[in-house]
PDB file of C-alpha atoms and ligand atoms in Angstrom:
ATOM      1  CA  UNK A   1      -5.370   1.963  -7.896  1.00 88.00           C
ATOM      2  CA  UNK A   2      -2.133   2.245  -5.947  1.00 96.00           C
ATOM      3  CA  UNK A   3      -0.855  -1.026  -4.475  1.00 98.00           C
ATOM      4  CA  UNK A   4      -0.945  -1.633  -0.721  1.00 98.00           C
ATOM      5  CA  UNK A   5       1.829  -3.871   0.547  1.00 98.00           C
ATOM      6  CA  UNK A   6       2.828  -5.635   3.744  1.00 98.00           C
ATOM      7  CA  UNK A   7       6.467  -6.641   3.239  1.00 98.00           C
ATOM      8  CA  UNK A   8       8.405  -8.840   5.652  1.00 98.00           C
ATOM      9  CA  UNK A   9      12.157  -8.427   5.936  1.00 98.00           C
ATOM     10  CA  UNK A  10      13.502 -11.481   7.719  1.00 98.00           C
ATOM     11  CA  UNK A  11      17.098 -10.206   7.461  1.00 98.00           C
ATOM     12  CA  UNK A  12      19.708 -12.812   8.563  1.00 98.00           C
ATOM     13  CA  UNK A  13      17.370 -14.717  10.871  1.00 98.00           C
ATOM     14  CA  UNK A  14      15.854 -18.211  11.148  1.00 98.00           C
ATOM     15  CA  UNK A  15      17.036 -21.686  10.231  1.00 98.00           C
ATOM     16  CA  UNK A  16      15.484 -23.262   7.126  1.00 98.00           C
ATOM     17  CA  UNK A  17      13.125 -25.282   9.329  1.00 98.00           C
ATOM     18  CA  UNK A  18      12.092 -22.227  11.341  1.00 98.00           C
ATOM     19  CA  UNK A  19      11.515 -20.288   8.128  1.00 98.00           C
ATOM     20  CA  UNK A  20       9.262 -23.018   6.712  1.00 98.00           C
ATOM     21  CA  UNK A  21       7.294 -23.149   9.962  1.00 98.00           C
ATOM     22  CA  UNK A  22       6.864 -19.370  10.135  1.00 98.00           C
ATOM     23  CA  UNK A  23       5.662 -19.223   6.537  1.00 98.00           C
ATOM     24  CA  UNK A  24       3.265 -22.130   7.113  1.00 97.00           C
ATOM     25  CA  UNK A  25       1.797 -20.440  10.172  1.00 98.00           C
ATOM     26  CA  UNK A  26       1.289 -17.142   8.346  1.00 98.00           C
ATOM     27  CA  UNK A  27      -0.255 -18.825   5.303  1.00 97.00           C
ATOM     28  CA  UNK A  28      -2.537 -20.913   7.536  1.00 97.00           C
ATOM     29  CA  UNK A  29      -4.317 -17.668   8.472  1.00 97.00           C
ATOM     30  CA  UNK A  30      -5.539 -17.698   4.865  1.00 94.00           C
ATOM     31  CA  UNK A  31      -5.940 -13.932   4.574  1.00 96.00           C
ATOM     32  CA  UNK A  32      -7.488 -13.079   1.264  1.00 92.00           C
ATOM     33  CA  UNK A  33      -6.066  -9.998  -0.351  1.00 96.00           C
ATOM     34  CA  UNK A  34      -7.633  -7.802  -3.028  1.00 97.00           C
ATOM     35  CA  UNK A  35      -5.989  -7.402  -6.426  1.00 96.00           C
ATOM     36  CA  UNK A  36      -4.259  -4.188  -5.361  1.00 97.00           C
ATOM     37  CA  UNK A  37      -2.845  -5.725  -2.159  1.00 98.00           C
ATOM     38  CA  UNK A  38       0.331  -7.773  -1.749  1.00 98.00           C
ATOM     39  CA  UNK A  39       2.170  -9.587   1.020  1.00 98.00           C
ATOM     40  CA  UNK A  40       5.873  -9.851   0.166  1.00 98.00           C
ATOM     41  CA  UNK A  41       8.437 -11.985   1.987  1.00 98.00           C
ATOM     42  CA  UNK A  42      12.066 -10.832   1.729  1.00 99.00           C
ATOM     43  CA  UNK A  43      13.884 -13.941   2.870  1.00 98.00           C
ATOM     44  CA  UNK A  44      17.555 -15.006   3.020  1.00 98.00           C
ATOM     45  CA  UNK A  45      18.918 -16.254  -0.336  1.00 98.00           C
ATOM     46  CA  UNK A  46      18.920 -19.984   0.602  1.00 98.00           C
ATOM     47  CA  UNK A  47      15.181 -19.806   1.339  1.00 98.00           C
ATOM     48  CA  UNK A  48      14.048 -18.063  -1.861  1.00 98.00           C
ATOM     49  CA  UNK A  49      13.141 -21.223  -3.791  1.00 98.00           C
ATOM     50  CA  UNK A  50      11.293 -22.794  -0.865  1.00 98.00           C
ATOM     51  CA  UNK A  51       9.337 -19.577  -0.289  1.00 98.00           C
ATOM     52  CA  UNK A  52       8.554 -19.160  -3.962  1.00 98.00           C
ATOM     53  CA  UNK A  53       7.186 -22.674  -4.206  1.00 97.00           C
ATOM     54  CA  UNK A  54       5.121 -22.301  -0.982  1.00 97.00           C
ATOM     55  CA  UNK A  55       3.542 -19.174  -2.489  1.00 97.00           C
ATOM     56  CA  UNK A  56       3.005 -20.697  -5.933  1.00 94.00           C
ATOM     57  CA  UNK A  57      -0.800 -20.841  -5.758  1.00 92.00           C
ATOM     58  CA  UNK A  58      -1.180 -17.466  -4.034  1.00 95.00           C
ATOM     59  CA  UNK A  59      -1.030 -14.631  -6.573  1.00 95.00           C
ATOM     60  CA  UNK A  60      -1.129 -11.844  -3.963  1.00 97.00           C
ATOM     61  CA  UNK A  61       1.776 -13.347  -1.994  1.00 98.00           C
ATOM     62  CA  UNK A  62       5.298 -12.779  -3.343  1.00 98.00           C
ATOM     63  CA  UNK A  63       8.890 -13.567  -2.536  1.00 98.00           C
ATOM     64  CA  UNK A  64      11.718 -11.003  -2.525  1.00 98.00           C
ATOM     65  CA  UNK A  65      15.477 -11.042  -2.150  1.00 98.00           C
ATOM     66  CA  UNK A  66      17.075  -8.687   0.353  1.00 98.00           C
ATOM     67  CA  UNK A  67      19.886  -7.530  -1.927  1.00 98.00           C
ATOM     68  CA  UNK A  68      21.622  -8.215  -5.238  1.00 98.00           C
ATOM     69  CA  UNK A  69      24.865  -7.190  -6.885  1.00 98.00           C
ATOM     70  CA  UNK A  70      24.985  -4.295  -9.338  1.00 98.00           C
ATOM     71  CA  UNK A  71      26.886  -6.177 -12.048  1.00 98.00           C
ATOM     72  CA  UNK A  72      25.383  -8.594 -14.532  1.00 98.00           C
ATOM     73  CA  UNK A  73      27.688 -11.519 -13.668  1.00 98.00           C
ATOM     74  CA  UNK A  74      31.342 -12.321 -13.137  1.00 98.00           C
ATOM     75  CA  UNK A  75      34.076 -12.748 -10.558  1.00 98.00           C
ATOM     76  CA  UNK A  76      32.262 -11.432  -7.486  1.00 98.00           C
ATOM     77  CA  UNK A  77      32.589 -14.298  -5.033  1.00 98.00           C
ATOM     78  CA  UNK A  78      29.708 -14.548  -2.622  1.00 98.00           C
ATOM     79  CA  UNK A  79      27.424 -12.181  -4.519  1.00 98.00           C
ATOM     80  CA  UNK A  80      24.070 -12.833  -6.198  1.00 98.00           C
ATOM     81  CA  UNK A  81      23.019 -11.346  -9.564  1.00 98.00           C
ATOM     82  CA  UNK A  82      19.575  -9.980 -10.421  1.00 98.00           C
ATOM     83  CA  UNK A  83      19.546 -12.343 -13.402  1.00 98.00           C
ATOM     84  CA  UNK A  84      19.860 -15.281 -10.992  1.00 98.00           C
ATOM     85  CA  UNK A  85      16.887 -13.999  -9.002  1.00 98.00           C
ATOM     86  CA  UNK A  86      14.815 -13.741 -12.164  1.00 98.00           C
ATOM     87  CA  UNK A  87      15.876 -17.224 -13.242  1.00 98.00           C
ATOM     88  CA  UNK A  88      14.295 -18.716 -10.106  1.00 98.00           C
ATOM     89  CA  UNK A  89      11.113 -16.642 -10.330  1.00 97.00           C
ATOM     90  CA  UNK A  90      11.936 -13.922  -7.794  1.00 98.00           C
ATOM     91  CA  UNK A  91      10.125 -10.737  -8.830  1.00 98.00           C
ATOM     92  CA  UNK A  92      11.156  -8.304  -6.063  1.00 98.00           C
ATOM     93  CA  UNK A  93      14.378  -7.243  -4.357  1.00 99.00           C
ATOM     94  CA  UNK A  94      15.051  -4.834  -1.494  1.00 98.00           C
ATOM     95  CA  UNK A  95      17.636  -2.276  -2.598  1.00 98.00           C
ATOM     96  CA  UNK A  96      19.465   0.138  -0.302  1.00 98.00           C
ATOM     97  CA  UNK A  97      18.273  -1.041   3.089  1.00 98.00           C
ATOM     98  CA  UNK A  98      19.933   1.153   5.720  1.00 96.00           C
ATOM     99  CA  UNK A  99      21.835  -1.880   7.035  1.00 97.00           C
ATOM    100  CA  UNK A 100      23.356  -2.373   3.555  1.00 98.00           C
ATOM    101  CA  UNK A 101      24.190   1.334   3.380  1.00 97.00           C
ATOM    102  CA  UNK A 102      25.771   1.315   6.853  1.00 95.00           C
ATOM    103  CA  UNK A 103      27.531  -2.064   7.150  1.00 96.00           C
ATOM    104  CA  UNK A 104      28.403  -2.568   3.473  1.00 97.00           C
ATOM    105  CA  UNK A 105      28.984   1.084   2.567  1.00 97.00           C
ATOM    106  CA  UNK A 106      26.486   1.076  -0.279  1.00 98.00           C
ATOM    107  CA  UNK A 107      26.334   4.533  -1.853  1.00 98.00           C
ATOM    108  CA  UNK A 108      23.478   6.244  -3.668  1.00 98.00           C
ATOM    109  CA  UNK A 109      25.379   5.873  -6.940  1.00 98.00           C
ATOM    110  CA  UNK A 110      25.941   2.135  -6.431  1.00 98.00           C
ATOM    111  CA  UNK A 111      22.254   1.767  -5.555  1.00 98.00           C
ATOM    112  CA  UNK A 112      21.329   3.475  -8.825  1.00 98.00           C
ATOM    113  CA  UNK A 113      23.228   0.669 -10.598  1.00 98.00           C
ATOM    114  CA  UNK A 114      21.415  -1.960  -8.526  1.00 98.00           C
ATOM    115  CA  UNK A 115      18.062  -0.413  -9.430  1.00 98.00           C
ATOM    116  CA  UNK A 116      19.050  -0.558 -13.113  1.00 98.00           C
ATOM    117  CA  UNK A 117      20.187  -4.167 -13.057  1.00 98.00           C
ATOM    118  CA  UNK A 118      16.973  -5.165 -11.284  1.00 98.00           C
ATOM    119  CA  UNK A 119      14.828  -3.543 -13.949  1.00 98.00           C
ATOM    120  CA  UNK A 120      16.943  -5.089 -16.731  1.00 98.00           C
ATOM    121  CA  UNK A 121      16.100  -8.470 -15.211  1.00 98.00           C
ATOM    122  CA  UNK A 122      12.383  -7.946 -14.531  1.00 98.00           C
ATOM    123  CA  UNK A 123      12.945  -7.657 -10.786  1.00 98.00           C
ATOM    124  CA  UNK A 124      11.054  -4.825  -9.058  1.00 98.00           C
ATOM    125  CA  UNK A 125      13.245  -2.861  -6.653  1.00 98.00           C
ATOM    126  CA  UNK A 126      11.871  -2.079  -3.198  1.00 98.00           C
ATOM    127  CA  UNK A 127      14.039   0.991  -2.783  1.00 98.00           C
ATOM    128  CA  UNK A 128      14.754   2.050   0.803  1.00 98.00           C
ATOM    129  CA  UNK A 129      15.488   5.578   1.926  1.00 98.00           C
ATOM    130  CA  UNK A 130      15.549   7.273   5.309  1.00 97.00           C
ATOM    131  CA  UNK A 131      17.534   9.585   7.517  1.00 97.00           C
ATOM    132  CA  UNK A 132      19.736   8.925  10.573  1.00 95.00           C
ATOM    133  CA  UNK A 133      18.829  10.450  13.942  1.00 93.00           C
ATOM    134  CA  UNK A 134      21.315  13.333  13.737  1.00 94.00           C
ATOM    135  CA  UNK A 135      19.806  14.478  10.438  1.00 95.00           C
ATOM    136  CA  UNK A 136      16.268  14.328  11.885  1.00 94.00           C
ATOM    137  CA  UNK A 137      17.397  16.253  14.975  1.00 93.00           C
ATOM    138  CA  UNK A 138      18.926  18.941  12.782  1.00 96.00           C
ATOM    139  CA  UNK A 139      15.629  19.180  10.865  1.00 96.00           C
ATOM    140  CA  UNK A 140      17.280  18.210   7.562  1.00 97.00           C
ATOM    141  CA  UNK A 141      15.389  14.974   6.885  1.00 97.00           C
ATOM    142  CA  UNK A 142      13.483  16.241   3.835  1.00 97.00           C
ATOM    143  CA  UNK A 143      16.535  17.293   1.846  1.00 98.00           C
ATOM    144  CA  UNK A 144      18.502  14.208   2.976  1.00 98.00           C
ATOM    145  CA  UNK A 145      15.885  11.774   1.704  1.00 98.00           C
ATOM    146  CA  UNK A 146      15.227  13.840  -1.421  1.00 98.00           C
ATOM    147  CA  UNK A 147      18.915  13.522  -2.275  1.00 98.00           C
ATOM    148  CA  UNK A 148      18.772   9.722  -1.868  1.00 98.00           C
ATOM    149  CA  UNK A 149      15.942   9.630  -4.426  1.00 98.00           C
ATOM    150  CA  UNK A 150      17.699  12.052  -6.763  1.00 98.00           C
ATOM    151  CA  UNK A 151      20.985  10.165  -6.847  1.00 98.00           C
ATOM    152  CA  UNK A 152      19.546   6.662  -7.071  1.00 98.00           C
ATOM    153  CA  UNK A 153      16.274   7.026  -8.998  1.00 98.00           C
ATOM    154  CA  UNK A 154      16.056  10.241 -11.010  1.00 98.00           C
ATOM    155  CA  UNK A 155      17.920   8.805 -13.992  1.00 98.00           C
ATOM    156  CA  UNK A 156      15.051   6.380 -14.631  1.00 98.00           C
ATOM    157  CA  UNK A 157      12.570   6.975 -17.425  1.00 98.00           C
ATOM    158  CA  UNK A 158       9.083   7.697 -16.049  1.00 97.00           C
ATOM    159  CA  UNK A 159       7.752   4.398 -17.411  1.00 96.00           C
ATOM    160  CA  UNK A 160      10.246   2.486 -15.252  1.00 97.00           C
ATOM    161  CA  UNK A 161       9.915   4.745 -12.206  1.00 98.00           C
ATOM    162  CA  UNK A 162       6.212   3.935 -12.205  1.00 97.00           C
ATOM    163  CA  UNK A 163       7.062   0.307 -11.367  1.00 98.00           C
ATOM    164  CA  UNK A 164       9.137   1.133  -8.282  1.00 98.00           C
ATOM    165  CA  UNK A 165       8.212   0.424  -4.700  1.00 98.00           C
ATOM    166  CA  UNK A 166       9.724   2.832  -2.186  1.00 98.00           C
ATOM    167  CA  UNK A 167      10.147   2.220   1.531  1.00 98.00           C
ATOM    168  CA  UNK A 168      10.712   5.180   3.827  1.00 98.00           C
ATOM    169  CA  UNK A 169      12.617   3.861   6.836  1.00 96.00           C
ATOM    170  CA  UNK A 170      13.893   6.458   9.299  1.00 95.00           C
ATOM    171  CA  UNK A 171      17.047   4.805  10.641  1.00 93.00           C
ATOM    172  CA  UNK A 172      16.276   5.922  14.208  1.00 92.00           C
ATOM    173  CA  UNK A 173      13.094   3.831  14.097  1.00 89.00           C
ATOM    174  CA  UNK A 174      14.542   0.585  12.706  1.00 87.00           C
ATOM    175  CA  UNK A 175      14.731  -2.162  15.309  1.00 83.00           C
ATOM    176  CA  UNK A 176      14.628   0.420  18.096  1.00 85.00           C
ATOM    177  CA  UNK A 177      10.989   0.053  19.139  1.00 81.00           C
ATOM    178  CA  UNK A 178      10.698   3.792  18.392  1.00 82.00           C
ATOM    179  CA  UNK A 179       8.085   4.312  15.681  1.00 84.00           C
ATOM    180  CA  UNK A 180       7.645   7.556  13.779  1.00 87.00           C
ATOM    181  CA  UNK A 181       4.379   9.227  14.736  1.00 93.00           C
ATOM    182  CA  UNK A 182       1.630   9.075  12.139  1.00 94.00           C
ATOM    183  CA  UNK A 183       2.212  12.819  11.581  1.00 95.00           C
ATOM    184  CA  UNK A 184       5.944  12.289  10.960  1.00 95.00           C
ATOM    185  CA  UNK A 185       5.240   9.364   8.607  1.00 95.00           C
ATOM    186  CA  UNK A 186       2.509  11.148   6.656  1.00 97.00           C
ATOM    187  CA  UNK A 187       4.573  14.335   6.397  1.00 97.00           C
ATOM    188  CA  UNK A 188       7.584  12.518   4.958  1.00 98.00           C
ATOM    189  CA  UNK A 189       5.538  10.288   2.649  1.00 98.00           C
ATOM    190  CA  UNK A 190       3.730  13.347   1.263  1.00 98.00           C
ATOM    191  CA  UNK A 191       7.109  15.027   0.782  1.00 98.00           C
ATOM    192  CA  UNK A 192       8.461  11.994  -1.082  1.00 98.00           C
ATOM    193  CA  UNK A 193       5.388  11.904  -3.303  1.00 98.00           C
ATOM    194  CA  UNK A 194       5.812  15.620  -4.067  1.00 98.00           C
ATOM    195  CA  UNK A 195       9.476  15.080  -4.931  1.00 98.00           C
ATOM    196  CA  UNK A 196       8.515  12.200  -7.238  1.00 98.00           C
ATOM    197  CA  UNK A 197       5.714  14.266  -8.800  1.00 98.00           C
ATOM    198  CA  UNK A 198       7.997  17.232  -9.457  1.00 98.00           C
ATOM    199  CA  UNK A 199      10.453  15.005 -11.322  1.00 98.00           C
ATOM    200  CA  UNK A 200       8.356  12.236 -12.900  1.00 98.00           C
ATOM    201  CA  UNK A 201       4.900  13.848 -12.993  1.00 98.00           C
ATOM    202  CA  UNK A 202       1.754  13.312 -10.951  1.00 97.00           C
ATOM    203  CA  UNK A 203       0.659  10.120 -12.695  1.00 97.00           C
ATOM    204  CA  UNK A 204       3.890   8.338 -11.829  1.00 98.00           C
ATOM    205  CA  UNK A 205       4.026   9.697  -8.269  1.00 98.00           C
ATOM    206  CA  UNK A 206       0.470   8.548  -7.640  1.00 98.00           C
ATOM    207  CA  UNK A 207       1.284   5.015  -8.840  1.00 97.00           C
ATOM    208  CA  UNK A 208       4.321   4.383  -6.633  1.00 98.00           C
ATOM    209  CA  UNK A 209       3.561   2.620  -3.337  1.00 98.00           C
ATOM    210  CA  UNK A 210       5.490   4.233  -0.480  1.00 98.00           C
ATOM    211  CA  UNK A 211       5.831   1.854   2.468  1.00 98.00           C
ATOM    212  CA  UNK A 212       6.724   2.902   5.984  1.00 97.00           C
ATOM    213  CA  UNK A 213       9.368   0.923   7.889  1.00 96.00           C
ATOM    214  CA  UNK A 214      10.589   1.300  11.442  1.00 94.00           C
ATOM    215  CA  UNK A 215       9.190  -0.721  14.344  1.00 90.00           C
ATOM    216  CA  UNK A 216       5.849  -1.455  12.702  1.00 95.00           C
ATOM    217  CA  UNK A 217       3.965  -3.834  14.996  1.00 95.00           C
ATOM    218  CA  UNK A 218       0.595  -5.546  15.112  1.00 96.00           C
ATOM    219  CA  UNK A 219      -0.532  -2.837  17.528  1.00 96.00           C
ATOM    220  CA  UNK A 220       0.353   0.198  15.381  1.00 96.00           C
ATOM    221  CA  UNK A 221       0.098  -1.056  11.780  1.00 97.00           C
ATOM    222  CA  UNK A 222      -3.522  -0.072  11.225  1.00 97.00           C
ATOM    223  CA  UNK A 223      -2.986   3.484  12.392  1.00 97.00           C
ATOM    224  CA  UNK A 224       0.165   3.960  10.300  1.00 97.00           C
ATOM    225  CA  UNK A 225      -1.309   2.344   7.170  1.00 97.00           C
ATOM    226  CA  UNK A 226      -4.342   4.622   7.464  1.00 97.00           C
ATOM    227  CA  UNK A 227      -2.231   7.701   6.596  1.00 97.00           C
ATOM    228  CA  UNK A 228      -3.097   9.004   3.122  1.00 96.00           C
ATOM    229  CA  UNK A 229       0.365   8.580   1.630  1.00 97.00           C
ATOM    230  CA  UNK A 230       1.381   5.423   3.484  1.00 98.00           C
ATOM    231  CA  UNK A 231       0.716   2.369   1.325  1.00 98.00           C
ATOM    232  CA  UNK A 232       1.740  -0.340   3.768  1.00 98.00           C
ATOM    233  CA  UNK A 233       4.886  -1.307   5.603  1.00 98.00           C
ATOM    234  CA  UNK A 234       8.316  -2.926   5.423  1.00 98.00           C
ATOM    235  CA  UNK A 235       8.569  -4.884   8.640  1.00 98.00           C
ATOM    236  CA  UNK A 236      11.618  -6.412  10.327  1.00 97.00           C
ATOM    237  CA  UNK A 237      11.235  -7.727  13.887  1.00 96.00           C
ATOM    238  CA  UNK A 238       7.452  -8.186  13.878  1.00 97.00           C
ATOM    239  CA  UNK A 239       7.589 -10.181  10.634  1.00 98.00           C
ATOM    240  CA  UNK A 240       9.379 -12.982  12.512  1.00 98.00           C
ATOM    241  CA  UNK A 241       6.334 -13.690  14.689  1.00 98.00           C
ATOM    242  CA  UNK A 242       3.503 -15.351  12.770  1.00 98.00           C
ATOM    243  CA  UNK A 243       0.627 -13.918  14.823  1.00 98.00           C
ATOM    244  CA  UNK A 244       2.062 -10.401  14.548  1.00 98.00           C
ATOM    245  CA  UNK A 245       2.686 -10.462  10.822  1.00 98.00           C
ATOM    246  CA  UNK A 246      -0.776 -11.925  10.223  1.00 98.00           C
ATOM    247  CA  UNK A 247      -2.238  -8.875  12.001  1.00 98.00           C
ATOM    248  CA  UNK A 248      -0.003  -6.573   9.963  1.00 98.00           C
ATOM    249  CA  UNK A 249      -1.201  -8.114   6.689  1.00 98.00           C
ATOM    250  CA  UNK A 250      -4.789  -7.753   7.916  1.00 98.00           C
ATOM    251  CA  UNK A 251      -4.102  -4.082   8.678  1.00 97.00           C
ATOM    252  CA  UNK A 252      -3.975  -3.476   4.909  1.00 96.00           C
ATOM    253  CA  UNK A 253      -7.704  -4.087   4.744  1.00 81.00           C
TER     254      UNK A 253
HETATM  255  C1  PEP B 301      13.587  -3.104   8.606  1.00 96.13           C
HETATM  256  O1  PEP B 301      14.586  -3.733   8.847  1.00 96.13           O
HETATM  257  O2  PEP B 301      13.337  -2.830   7.427  1.00 96.13           O
HETATM  258  C2  PEP B 301      12.735  -2.696   9.712  1.00 96.13           C
HETATM  259  C3  PEP B 301      11.842  -1.774   9.491  1.00 96.13           C
HETATM  260  O3  PEP B 301      12.944  -3.310  10.929  1.00 96.13           O
HETATM  261  P1  PEP B 301      12.015  -3.207  12.236  1.00 96.13           P
HETATM  262  O4  PEP B 301      10.599  -3.403  11.781  1.00 96.13           O
HETATM  263  O5  PEP B 301      12.480  -4.273  13.127  1.00 96.13           O
HETATM  264  O6  PEP B 301      12.202  -1.825  12.793  1.00 96.13           O
END
């Protein structure tokens, strides 16, 4: 059965104390998740260990990093290696968030290297793709996103591709309050699954969770997650409010 996932992306927000409090409040809701459901918290690097230890006894709750470097180790001041994440028990890492692509000029080719180094270190990439507004307005979103997958993921053997998590995040919907309609989300998710099936085969495509990201809120999560090819969400703003993220996790059920 394909995994269903509610993933929080805290980005560069919250003090350590605020992060602990937010996590405590969310965990206090004590939402029990089935074996095929996960809640993942992508937290700033300094909070990874705290989050991992808070989630220790909760097998369906996981911690993720928001980025890692593409090289194994070395003179890259300020960067964090996938091997370091693995060494502290981090099993997931967001790769290619649109903010990394835009503000840090991360290219599809560089992201392919990040995906590789994650897999080499037993870290599952949560690979983000999605088109900017101008591309959507020109009607070219399908080929744009297909190319992101091709250049960053198509080199993988099928056995590895099967372990990926993909997040479709239309850039025009991130942090804007503008959510894709359920039709737009379903249409793109089905397209992505077809692209994956054509390259890796149906079995692999049917295994890969494809999350939707872009102004998911407590009020719209259920409707979006109900789409056939939407397997949960990657959530920014609403993941910073305990009551909202609790509702979003519940929307998986
Ligand atoms: C994100 O940053 O991945 C995101 C989807 O943000 P928001 O939910 O705030 O649109």
